[in-house]
Short mmCIF file of C-alpha atoms in Angstrom, two decimals:
data_model
loop_
_atom_site.label_atom_id
_atom_site.label_comp_id
_atom_site.label_asym_id
_atom_site.label_seq_id
_atom_site.Cartn_x
_atom_site.Cartn_y
_atom_site.Cartn_z
CA MET A 222 27.99 33.40 32.75
CA ALA A 223 26.66 30.99 30.13
CA ARG A 224 23.51 31.36 28.08
CA THR A 225 21.04 28.52 28.47
CA VAL A 226 18.52 27.72 25.75
CA ILE A 227 14.99 27.18 27.07
CA THR A 228 12.95 24.53 25.29
CA THR A 229 9.56 23.09 26.22
CA GLY A 230 6.96 20.93 24.52
CA SER A 231 4.31 22.96 26.37
CA ALA A 232 4.78 25.86 23.94
CA PRO A 233 4.94 25.74 20.15
CA SER A 234 8.25 25.45 18.33
CA LEU A 235 8.41 27.59 15.22
CA PRO A 236 10.31 26.81 12.03
CA ALA A 237 12.45 29.92 12.48
CA PRO A 238 16.02 30.58 13.59
CA LEU A 239 15.17 31.36 17.23
CA SER A 240 14.98 29.75 20.65
CA GLN A 241 11.72 29.63 22.61
CA GLY A 242 13.65 31.40 25.33
CA ILE A 243 17.09 32.14 26.71
CA ARG A 244 18.25 32.34 30.31
CA LYS A 245 21.46 34.07 31.35
CA GLY A 246 21.91 34.29 35.09
CA PRO A 247 18.72 35.64 36.60
CA VAL A 248 17.41 37.00 33.28
CA VAL A 249 14.86 35.01 31.24
CA GLN A 250 13.91 36.28 27.78
CA VAL A 251 10.96 34.62 26.06
CA SER A 252 10.78 34.91 22.28
CA GLY A 253 7.57 36.24 20.76
CA GLN A 254 4.83 33.68 21.24
CA LEU A 255 1.93 33.22 18.84
CA PRO A 256 -1.52 31.71 19.45
CA PHE A 257 -0.61 28.19 18.35
CA ASP A 258 -1.65 25.10 20.26
CA PRO A 259 1.64 23.33 21.08
CA ASP A 260 0.05 19.89 20.57
CA THR A 261 -1.65 20.47 17.21
CA GLY A 262 0.20 23.44 15.75
CA GLU A 263 -3.18 25.01 14.96
CA VAL A 264 -4.16 28.62 15.69
CA VAL A 265 -6.31 28.82 18.83
CA GLY A 266 -9.24 31.22 18.53
CA THR A 267 -10.51 33.70 16.03
CA THR A 268 -10.83 36.69 18.36
CA VAL A 269 -8.00 38.72 19.84
CA ALA A 270 -9.20 37.76 23.35
CA GLU A 271 -9.02 34.02 22.61
CA GLN A 272 -5.65 34.39 20.94
CA THR A 273 -4.28 36.54 23.79
CA VAL A 274 -5.17 33.83 26.32
CA GLN A 275 -3.34 31.18 24.25
CA VAL A 276 -0.33 33.41 23.65
CA LEU A 277 0.00 34.06 27.38
CA ARG A 278 -0.30 30.31 28.07
CA ASN A 279 2.62 29.81 25.70
CA VAL A 280 4.63 32.63 27.31
CA THR A 281 3.98 31.13 30.75
CA ALA A 282 5.09 27.67 29.59
CA VAL A 283 8.42 29.02 28.37
CA LEU A 284 8.89 31.08 31.53
CA GLU A 285 8.27 28.01 33.68
CA ALA A 286 10.69 25.93 31.62
CA GLY A 287 13.28 28.64 32.34
CA GLY A 288 12.62 28.64 36.08
CA ALA A 289 10.41 31.73 36.13
CA GLY A 290 6.74 32.65 36.26
CA LEU A 291 4.51 35.58 35.40
CA GLU A 292 5.29 37.05 38.83
CA ASP A 293 8.93 37.41 37.70
CA VAL A 294 8.11 39.29 34.50
CA VAL A 295 9.32 42.89 34.44
CA MET A 296 8.36 43.63 30.82
CA LEU A 297 5.87 42.29 28.30
CA ARG A 298 5.74 43.46 24.72
CA VAL A 299 2.44 43.01 22.90
CA TYR A 300 2.22 43.13 19.12
CA LEU A 301 -1.26 43.66 17.68
CA THR A 302 -2.37 43.72 14.06
CA ASP A 303 -5.19 46.24 14.57
CA PRO A 304 -5.50 49.21 16.98
CA ALA A 305 -9.22 48.43 17.23
CA HIS A 306 -8.29 45.23 19.14
CA LEU A 307 -6.61 47.08 22.03
CA ALA A 308 -9.56 47.17 24.46
CA GLU A 309 -10.46 43.49 23.91
CA MET A 310 -6.81 42.45 24.25
CA ASN A 311 -6.43 44.55 27.43
CA GLU A 312 -9.37 42.78 29.05
CA ALA A 313 -8.05 39.28 28.30
CA TYR A 314 -4.49 40.35 29.20
CA ALA A 315 -5.49 41.82 32.57
CA ALA A 316 -7.38 38.65 33.52
CA ALA A 317 -4.50 36.37 32.50
CA VAL A 318 -1.58 38.40 33.87
CA GLY A 319 -3.11 39.79 37.06
CA LYS A 320 -1.90 42.56 39.34
CA PRO A 321 0.61 43.94 39.89
CA PHE A 322 1.04 44.33 36.16
CA PRO A 323 4.53 44.29 34.67
CA ALA A 324 5.73 47.13 32.47
CA ARG A 325 4.40 46.80 28.93
CA THR A 326 4.79 48.16 25.43
CA THR A 327 2.14 47.65 22.76
CA VAL A 328 2.94 48.06 19.09
CA TYR A 329 1.01 47.45 15.90
CA MET A 330 2.43 45.33 13.13
CA ARG A 331 1.54 42.90 10.40
CA LEU A 332 1.40 39.22 11.32
CA PRO A 333 0.62 36.27 9.06
CA PRO A 334 -3.08 35.89 8.12
CA GLY A 335 -5.28 34.70 10.99
CA LEU A 336 -2.82 35.79 13.68
CA LEU A 337 -3.94 38.81 15.71
CA VAL A 338 -1.45 39.03 18.60
CA GLU A 339 2.10 38.10 19.62
CA VAL A 340 3.74 38.61 23.03
CA ASP A 341 7.32 38.37 24.27
CA ALA A 342 8.49 38.60 27.87
CA LEU A 343 11.49 39.58 29.97
CA ALA A 344 11.71 38.14 33.48
CA VAL A 345 14.25 38.41 36.27
CA VAL A 346 14.36 35.63 38.86
CA ASP A 347 15.88 35.50 42.30
CA ASP A 348 18.70 32.97 42.39
#
């Protein structure tokens, strides 16, 4: 079973050695997405809620380019820079993702200045 690189202009491309996503059979893995506007390359929003919405737009764009959608996601990993942002992120996340929620892990890490959240996704699609 071959690996297929997922590429879309509807999500930002980063100057890093990674693919936006990879599909192998029914499995779609989306690389960590940041709150960049894919058209301008600029950070969208100054709050964690605004950035979460943009990040999830980017995740969704890569999923769709790989033949999946949020309904196919079995796991999302959220990376936050500050534990104090958890409640605000949860609110924006819940509205964007909707029920039933996929499994999720949230970790805290350092991101470049101005970036508050990053999300990656694992989806399984029915072939």
